[in-house]
Amino acid sequence: MGKAAENKLYKRTSLLNHAYALFTQQGFNKTTISDIVRESGLAKGTFYLYFKDKYDLRDQLVAKMSSQVLLEAEKAIAENPPKPATVESYLFALVDYILFHLQQNKMQLNFISKNLSWGVFEHAVEMADKSDTSNFNKIYQNFLTALQENNYKCDTPELLLFTIIELVNSTGYSTIMYETPCTLEEYLPHLHRCLHSILESYKIDGTEPEETQQP
């Protein structure tokens, strides 16, 4: 990476990091672009070289943080054998790692959960030119490959993945932050059963339907 590219990455990362600090300290609505650039030590015009507005920055920040957690989970699973034998067991291991990670990082959980939306998800999948959102795009492509290789058929895989993420996000938030309706540890077996049912509804059994005999 050349110096110009390093400088751009440094400025963008600085804006994201200082924005996150301000969003969590004083709230998203009370934080202005002027606040962000002042804390970053950058000119206001520099902000618009990287983000359309404050909402675009927030969406990219959520995508970046979410993809980082997902990548950490993937790495942890790969480095701790045995490797999950099925896409379902892999999904369970991934979800468990993420939720236990967020249980230890409640500020991060609070920020992601409050701001995760379909717009963020769609934005992350489409923006493959950004280093952090390209990670999210890679995870999405891995998800598509896993479905295909394990005999799952889904015409709208982006909606399936979003449904899984929303389910894990909302229920995980309640059990971690408020232990409602139970603790995370108590809830995980129920979550696994729900995820199993969702995946099973897309499972192809590999047999062709019998032809109807003509009289």
PDB file of C-alpha atoms in Angstrom:
ATOM      1  CA  MET A   1       0.000   0.000   0.000  1.00  0.00           C
ATOM      2  CA  GLY A   2       1.401   3.386  -1.051  1.00  0.00           C
ATOM      3  CA  LYS A   3       1.584   6.437   1.186  1.00  0.00           C
ATOM      4  CA  ALA A   4      -1.441   8.062  -0.469  1.00  0.00           C
ATOM      5  CA  ALA A   5      -3.558   4.954   0.138  1.00  0.00           C
ATOM      6  CA  GLU A   6      -2.287   4.674   3.711  1.00  0.00           C
ATOM      7  CA  ASN A   7      -3.192   8.307   4.345  1.00  0.00           C
ATOM      8  CA  LYS A   8      -6.717   7.789   2.996  1.00  0.00           C
ATOM      9  CA  LEU A   9      -7.169   4.682   5.125  1.00  0.00           C
ATOM     10  CA  TYR A  10      -5.881   6.529   8.195  1.00  0.00           C
ATOM     11  CA  LYS A  11      -8.321   9.423   7.717  1.00  0.00           C
ATOM     12  CA  ARG A  12     -11.315   7.197   7.081  1.00  0.00           C
ATOM     13  CA  THR A  13     -10.468   4.978  10.061  1.00  0.00           C
ATOM     14  CA  SER A  14     -10.003   8.041  12.261  1.00  0.00           C
ATOM     15  CA  LEU A  15     -13.441   9.356  11.293  1.00  0.00           C
ATOM     16  CA  LEU A  16     -15.052   5.983  11.985  1.00  0.00           C
ATOM     17  CA  ASN A  17     -13.329   5.505  15.342  1.00  0.00           C
ATOM     18  CA  HIS A  18     -14.047   8.996  16.637  1.00  0.00           C
ATOM     19  CA  ALA A  19     -17.636   8.807  15.402  1.00  0.00           C
ATOM     20  CA  TYR A  20     -18.126   5.541  17.307  1.00  0.00           C
ATOM     21  CA  ALA A  21     -16.753   7.102  20.485  1.00  0.00           C
ATOM     22  CA  LEU A  22     -19.091  10.084  20.140  1.00  0.00           C
ATOM     23  CA  PHE A  23     -22.132   7.987  19.205  1.00  0.00           C
ATOM     24  CA  THR A  24     -21.703   5.801  22.279  1.00  0.00           C
ATOM     25  CA  GLN A  25     -20.880   8.693  24.641  1.00  0.00           C
ATOM     26  CA  GLN A  26     -23.481  11.286  23.683  1.00  0.00           C
ATOM     27  CA  GLY A  27     -25.809   9.487  21.273  1.00  0.00           C
ATOM     28  CA  PHE A  28     -26.179   9.448  17.504  1.00  0.00           C
ATOM     29  CA  ASN A  29     -28.748  12.228  17.291  1.00  0.00           C
ATOM     30  CA  LYS A  30     -26.711  14.635  19.433  1.00  0.00           C
ATOM     31  CA  THR A  31     -23.507  14.026  17.484  1.00  0.00           C
ATOM     32  CA  THR A  32     -22.846  16.329  14.525  1.00  0.00           C
ATOM     33  CA  ILE A  33     -20.445  16.026  11.626  1.00  0.00           C
ATOM     34  CA  SER A  34     -18.619  19.040  13.074  1.00  0.00           C
ATOM     35  CA  ASP A  35     -18.120  17.093  16.315  1.00  0.00           C
ATOM     36  CA  ILE A  36     -16.690  14.129  14.426  1.00  0.00           C
ATOM     37  CA  VAL A  37     -14.193  16.085  12.321  1.00  0.00           C
ATOM     38  CA  ARG A  38     -13.136  18.184  15.301  1.00  0.00           C
ATOM     39  CA  GLU A  39     -12.332  15.083  17.347  1.00  0.00           C
ATOM     40  CA  SER A  40     -10.579  13.546  14.335  1.00  0.00           C
ATOM     41  CA  GLY A  41      -8.494  16.650  13.727  1.00  0.00           C
ATOM     42  CA  LEU A  42      -9.604  16.782  10.099  1.00  0.00           C
ATOM     43  CA  ALA A  43     -11.244  19.404   7.909  1.00  0.00           C
ATOM     44  CA  LYS A  44     -14.991  19.151   7.416  1.00  0.00           C
ATOM     45  CA  GLY A  45     -14.535  18.798   3.664  1.00  0.00           C
ATOM     46  CA  THR A  46     -12.490  15.654   4.269  1.00  0.00           C
ATOM     47  CA  PHE A  47     -15.537  13.979   5.802  1.00  0.00           C
ATOM     48  CA  TYR A  48     -17.423  14.167   2.513  1.00  0.00           C
ATOM     49  CA  LEU A  49     -14.602  12.461   0.643  1.00  0.00           C
ATOM     50  CA  TYR A  50     -15.485   9.264   2.502  1.00  0.00           C
ATOM     51  CA  PHE A  51     -19.134   9.540   3.560  1.00  0.00           C
ATOM     52  CA  LYS A  52     -22.284  11.066   2.071  1.00  0.00           C
ATOM     53  CA  ASP A  53     -23.609  12.112   5.472  1.00  0.00           C
ATOM     54  CA  LYS A  54     -23.721  11.064   9.113  1.00  0.00           C
ATOM     55  CA  TYR A  55     -26.155   8.230   8.325  1.00  0.00           C
ATOM     56  CA  ASP A  56     -23.831   6.795   5.693  1.00  0.00           C
ATOM     57  CA  LEU A  57     -20.968   6.842   8.210  1.00  0.00           C
ATOM     58  CA  ARG A  58     -23.146   5.083  10.798  1.00  0.00           C
ATOM     59  CA  ASP A  59     -24.168   2.374   8.306  1.00  0.00           C
ATOM     60  CA  GLN A  60     -20.582   1.766   7.231  1.00  0.00           C
ATOM     61  CA  LEU A  61     -19.500   1.664  10.872  1.00  0.00           C
ATOM     62  CA  VAL A  62     -22.149  -0.941  11.737  1.00  0.00           C
ATOM     63  CA  ALA A  63     -21.118  -3.007   8.703  1.00  0.00           C
ATOM     64  CA  LYS A  64     -17.455  -2.753   9.660  1.00  0.00           C
ATOM     65  CA  MET A  65     -18.005  -3.766  13.279  1.00  0.00           C
ATOM     66  CA  SER A  66     -20.374  -6.591  12.332  1.00  0.00           C
ATOM     67  CA  SER A  67     -17.996  -8.012   9.737  1.00  0.00           C
ATOM     68  CA  GLN A  68     -15.088  -7.835  12.192  1.00  0.00           C
ATOM     69  CA  VAL A  69     -16.992  -9.923  14.722  1.00  0.00           C
ATOM     70  CA  LEU A  70     -18.020 -12.407  12.024  1.00  0.00           C
ATOM     71  CA  LEU A  71     -14.450 -12.749  10.776  1.00  0.00           C
ATOM     72  CA  GLU A  72     -13.165 -13.262  14.313  1.00  0.00           C
ATOM     73  CA  ALA A  73     -15.758 -15.999  14.770  1.00  0.00           C
ATOM     74  CA  GLU A  74     -14.753 -17.681  11.502  1.00  0.00           C
ATOM     75  CA  LYS A  75     -11.087 -17.564  12.504  1.00  0.00           C
ATOM     76  CA  ALA A  76     -11.782 -18.975  15.969  1.00  0.00           C
ATOM     77  CA  ILE A  77     -13.765 -21.878  14.506  1.00  0.00           C
ATOM     78  CA  ALA A  78     -11.034 -22.641  11.954  1.00  0.00           C
ATOM     79  CA  GLU A  79      -8.329 -22.629  14.645  1.00  0.00           C
ATOM     80  CA  ASN A  80     -10.209 -24.878  17.075  1.00  0.00           C
ATOM     81  CA  PRO A  81     -10.823 -28.345  15.614  1.00  0.00           C
ATOM     82  CA  PRO A  82     -12.760 -30.422  14.997  1.00  0.00           C
ATOM     83  CA  LYS A  83     -14.257 -28.504  12.091  1.00  0.00           C
ATOM     84  CA  PRO A  84     -18.088 -28.481  12.134  1.00  0.00           C
ATOM     85  CA  ALA A  85     -19.312 -31.292   9.896  1.00  0.00           C
ATOM     86  CA  THR A  86     -22.393 -29.552   8.497  1.00  0.00           C
ATOM     87  CA  VAL A  87     -23.440 -26.035   7.551  1.00  0.00           C
ATOM     88  CA  GLU A  88     -25.924 -26.186  10.426  1.00  0.00           C
ATOM     89  CA  SER A  89     -23.330 -27.074  13.056  1.00  0.00           C
ATOM     90  CA  TYR A  90     -21.053 -24.403  11.593  1.00  0.00           C
ATOM     91  CA  LEU A  91     -23.844 -21.825  11.913  1.00  0.00           C
ATOM     92  CA  PHE A  92     -24.429 -22.836  15.538  1.00  0.00           C
ATOM     93  CA  ALA A  93     -20.716 -22.456  16.331  1.00  0.00           C
ATOM     94  CA  LEU A  94     -20.643 -19.076  14.579  1.00  0.00           C
ATOM     95  CA  VAL A  95     -23.700 -17.771  16.429  1.00  0.00           C
ATOM     96  CA  ASP A  96     -22.450 -19.017  19.804  1.00  0.00           C
ATOM     97  CA  TYR A  97     -19.071 -17.328  19.365  1.00  0.00           C
ATOM     98  CA  ILE A  98     -20.638 -14.032  18.292  1.00  0.00           C
ATOM     99  CA  LEU A  99     -23.147 -13.921  21.149  1.00  0.00           C
ATOM    100  CA  PHE A 100     -20.591 -14.809  23.819  1.00  0.00           C
ATOM    101  CA  HIS A 101     -18.244 -12.190  22.339  1.00  0.00           C
ATOM    102  CA  LEU A 102     -20.972  -9.549  22.505  1.00  0.00           C
ATOM    103  CA  GLN A 103     -21.840 -10.638  26.031  1.00  0.00           C
ATOM    104  CA  GLN A 104     -18.353  -9.446  26.980  1.00  0.00           C
ATOM    105  CA  ASN A 105     -18.676  -6.269  24.852  1.00  0.00           C
ATOM    106  CA  LYS A 106     -22.085  -4.850  25.711  1.00  0.00           C
ATOM    107  CA  MET A 107     -21.334  -1.353  24.408  1.00  0.00           C
ATOM    108  CA  GLN A 108     -20.583  -2.833  21.003  1.00  0.00           C
ATOM    109  CA  LEU A 109     -23.721  -4.981  21.187  1.00  0.00           C
ATOM    110  CA  ASN A 110     -25.831  -1.966  22.078  1.00  0.00           C
ATOM    111  CA  PHE A 111     -24.522   0.075  19.136  1.00  0.00           C
ATOM    112  CA  ILE A 112     -24.841  -2.705  16.551  1.00  0.00           C
ATOM    113  CA  SER A 113     -28.272  -3.857  17.712  1.00  0.00           C
ATOM    114  CA  LYS A 114     -29.779  -0.384  17.736  1.00  0.00           C
ATOM    115  CA  ASN A 115     -28.530   0.449  14.248  1.00  0.00           C
ATOM    116  CA  LEU A 116     -28.651  -2.849  12.366  1.00  0.00           C
ATOM    117  CA  SER A 117     -31.222  -2.698   9.574  1.00  0.00           C
ATOM    118  CA  TRP A 118     -31.978  -4.033   6.112  1.00  0.00           C
ATOM    119  CA  GLY A 119     -30.429  -0.864   4.677  1.00  0.00           C
ATOM    120  CA  VAL A 120     -27.151  -1.537   6.488  1.00  0.00           C
ATOM    121  CA  PHE A 121     -27.110  -5.146   5.347  1.00  0.00           C
ATOM    122  CA  GLU A 122     -27.892  -4.287   1.712  1.00  0.00           C
ATOM    123  CA  HIS A 123     -25.373  -1.434   1.757  1.00  0.00           C
ATOM    124  CA  ALA A 124     -22.629  -3.732   3.052  1.00  0.00           C
ATOM    125  CA  VAL A 125     -23.284  -6.472   0.506  1.00  0.00           C
ATOM    126  CA  GLU A 126     -23.233  -4.031  -2.406  1.00  0.00           C
ATOM    127  CA  MET A 127     -20.175  -1.958  -1.398  1.00  0.00           C
ATOM    128  CA  ALA A 128     -17.434  -4.424  -2.272  1.00  0.00           C
ATOM    129  CA  ASP A 129     -14.926  -1.623  -2.931  1.00  0.00           C
ATOM    130  CA  LYS A 130     -14.518  -0.795   0.776  1.00  0.00           C
ATOM    131  CA  SER A 131     -12.118  -2.982   2.755  1.00  0.00           C
ATOM    132  CA  ASP A 132     -14.437  -3.515   5.723  1.00  0.00           C
ATOM    133  CA  THR A 133     -17.646  -3.970   3.713  1.00  0.00           C
ATOM    134  CA  SER A 134     -15.846  -6.245   1.257  1.00  0.00           C
ATOM    135  CA  ASN A 135     -15.311  -8.543   4.254  1.00  0.00           C
ATOM    136  CA  PHE A 136     -19.059  -8.590   4.758  1.00  0.00           C
ATOM    137  CA  ASN A 137     -19.517  -9.269   1.044  1.00  0.00           C
ATOM    138  CA  LYS A 138     -17.057 -12.172   1.288  1.00  0.00           C
ATOM    139  CA  ILE A 139     -19.001 -13.635   4.217  1.00  0.00           C
ATOM    140  CA  TYR A 140     -22.199 -13.353   2.179  1.00  0.00           C
ATOM    141  CA  GLN A 141     -20.584 -15.151  -0.769  1.00  0.00           C
ATOM    142  CA  ASN A 142     -19.390 -17.904   1.599  1.00  0.00           C
ATOM    143  CA  PHE A 143     -22.973 -18.233   2.826  1.00  0.00           C
ATOM    144  CA  LEU A 144     -24.235 -18.674  -0.753  1.00  0.00           C
ATOM    145  CA  THR A 145     -21.594 -21.324  -1.437  1.00  0.00           C
ATOM    146  CA  ALA A 146     -22.449 -23.189   1.768  1.00  0.00           C
ATOM    147  CA  LEU A 147     -26.144 -23.292   0.843  1.00  0.00           C
ATOM    148  CA  GLN A 148     -25.402 -24.669  -2.590  1.00  0.00           C
ATOM    149  CA  GLU A 149     -22.855 -27.252  -1.453  1.00  0.00           C
ATOM    150  CA  ASN A 150     -25.137 -28.555   1.311  1.00  0.00           C
ATOM    151  CA  ASN A 151     -28.291 -28.986  -0.773  1.00  0.00           C
ATOM    152  CA  TYR A 152     -30.239 -25.951   0.347  1.00  0.00           C
ATOM    153  CA  LYS A 153     -32.343 -24.101  -2.210  1.00  0.00           C
ATOM    154  CA  CYS A 154     -33.399 -20.515  -1.557  1.00  0.00           C
ATOM    155  CA  ASP A 155     -34.501 -18.038  -4.220  1.00  0.00           C
ATOM    156  CA  THR A 156     -33.837 -15.075  -1.918  1.00  0.00           C
ATOM    157  CA  PRO A 157     -30.710 -15.987   0.100  1.00  0.00           C
ATOM    158  CA  GLU A 158     -30.143 -12.362   1.111  1.00  0.00           C
ATOM    159  CA  LEU A 159     -33.510 -12.404   2.905  1.00  0.00           C
ATOM    160  CA  LEU A 160     -32.704 -15.734   4.535  1.00  0.00           C
ATOM    161  CA  LEU A 161     -29.394 -14.431   5.859  1.00  0.00           C
ATOM    162  CA  PHE A 162     -31.002 -11.190   7.006  1.00  0.00           C
ATOM    163  CA  THR A 163     -33.711 -13.174   8.827  1.00  0.00           C
ATOM    164  CA  ILE A 164     -31.072 -15.219  10.645  1.00  0.00           C
ATOM    165  CA  ILE A 165     -29.076 -12.105  11.553  1.00  0.00           C
ATOM    166  CA  GLU A 166     -32.183 -10.282  12.808  1.00  0.00           C
ATOM    167  CA  LEU A 167     -33.286 -13.289  14.867  1.00  0.00           C
ATOM    168  CA  VAL A 168     -29.871 -13.661  16.488  1.00  0.00           C
ATOM    169  CA  ASN A 169     -29.507  -9.907  16.946  1.00  0.00           C
ATOM    170  CA  SER A 170     -32.855  -9.220  18.610  1.00  0.00           C
ATOM    171  CA  THR A 171     -33.059 -12.279  20.838  1.00  0.00           C
ATOM    172  CA  GLY A 172     -29.378 -12.103  21.716  1.00  0.00           C
ATOM    173  CA  TYR A 173     -29.761  -8.459  22.716  1.00  0.00           C
ATOM    174  CA  SER A 174     -32.618  -9.205  25.119  1.00  0.00           C
ATOM    175  CA  THR A 175     -30.991 -12.201  26.756  1.00  0.00           C
ATOM    176  CA  ILE A 176     -27.603 -10.487  27.131  1.00  0.00           C
ATOM    177  CA  MET A 177     -28.657  -6.991  28.167  1.00  0.00           C
ATOM    178  CA  TYR A 178     -31.686  -7.841  30.300  1.00  0.00           C
ATOM    179  CA  GLU A 179     -31.575 -11.645  30.751  1.00  0.00           C
ATOM    180  CA  THR A 180     -35.124 -11.643  29.394  1.00  0.00           C
ATOM    181  CA  PRO A 181     -36.895 -14.030  29.105  1.00  0.00           C
ATOM    182  CA  CYS A 182     -33.857 -15.965  30.367  1.00  0.00           C
ATOM    183  CA  THR A 183     -30.075 -15.901  30.316  1.00  0.00           C
ATOM    184  CA  LEU A 184     -28.104 -16.322  27.102  1.00  0.00           C
ATOM    185  CA  GLU A 185     -26.858 -19.733  28.230  1.00  0.00           C
ATOM    186  CA  GLU A 186     -30.430 -20.916  28.844  1.00  0.00           C
ATOM    187  CA  TYR A 187     -31.655 -19.483  25.555  1.00  0.00           C
ATOM    188  CA  LEU A 188     -29.045 -20.916  23.156  1.00  0.00           C
ATOM    189  CA  PRO A 189     -30.631 -24.414  22.832  1.00  0.00           C
ATOM    190  CA  HIS A 190     -33.936 -22.754  21.852  1.00  0.00           C
ATOM    191  CA  LEU A 191     -32.164 -20.535  19.327  1.00  0.00           C
ATOM    192  CA  HIS A 192     -30.426 -23.559  17.823  1.00  0.00           C
ATOM    193  CA  ARG A 193     -33.775 -25.316  17.348  1.00  0.00           C
ATOM    194  CA  CYS A 194     -35.226 -22.251  15.638  1.00  0.00           C
ATOM    195  CA  LEU A 195     -32.248 -21.983  13.280  1.00  0.00           C
ATOM    196  CA  HIS A 196     -32.516 -25.715  12.557  1.00  0.00           C
ATOM    197  CA  SER A 197     -36.174 -25.319  11.591  1.00  0.00           C
ATOM    198  CA  ILE A 198     -35.408 -22.358   9.333  1.00  0.00           C
ATOM    199  CA  LEU A 199     -32.655 -24.219   7.487  1.00  0.00           C
ATOM    200  CA  GLU A 200     -34.662 -27.431   7.209  1.00  0.00           C
ATOM    201  CA  SER A 201     -37.413 -25.572   5.345  1.00  0.00           C
ATOM    202  CA  TYR A 202     -34.901 -24.961   2.533  1.00  0.00           C
ATOM    203  CA  LYS A 203     -33.369 -28.430   2.528  1.00  0.00           C
ATOM    204  CA  ILE A 204     -33.478 -30.481  -0.686  1.00  0.00           C
ATOM    205  CA  ASP A 205     -33.735 -34.221  -0.015  1.00  0.00           C
ATOM    206  CA  GLY A 206     -32.055 -35.094  -3.296  1.00  0.00           C
ATOM    207  CA  THR A 207     -34.953 -37.143  -4.683  1.00  0.00           C
ATOM    208  CA  GLU A 208     -37.032 -36.344  -7.700  1.00  0.00           C
ATOM    209  CA  PRO A 209     -40.837 -36.374  -7.399  1.00  0.00           C
ATOM    210  CA  GLU A 210     -42.471 -39.453  -8.905  1.00  0.00           C
ATOM    211  CA  GLU A 211     -44.202 -38.964 -12.231  1.00  0.00           C
ATOM    212  CA  THR A 212     -47.945 -39.257 -12.168  1.00  0.00           C
ATOM    213  CA  GLN A 213     -49.104 -42.369 -14.017  1.00  0.00           C
ATOM    214  CA  GLN A 214     -51.476 -41.666 -16.877  1.00  0.00           C
ATOM    215  CA  PRO A 215     -54.607 -43.846 -16.977  1.00  0.00           C
TER     216      PRO A 215
END
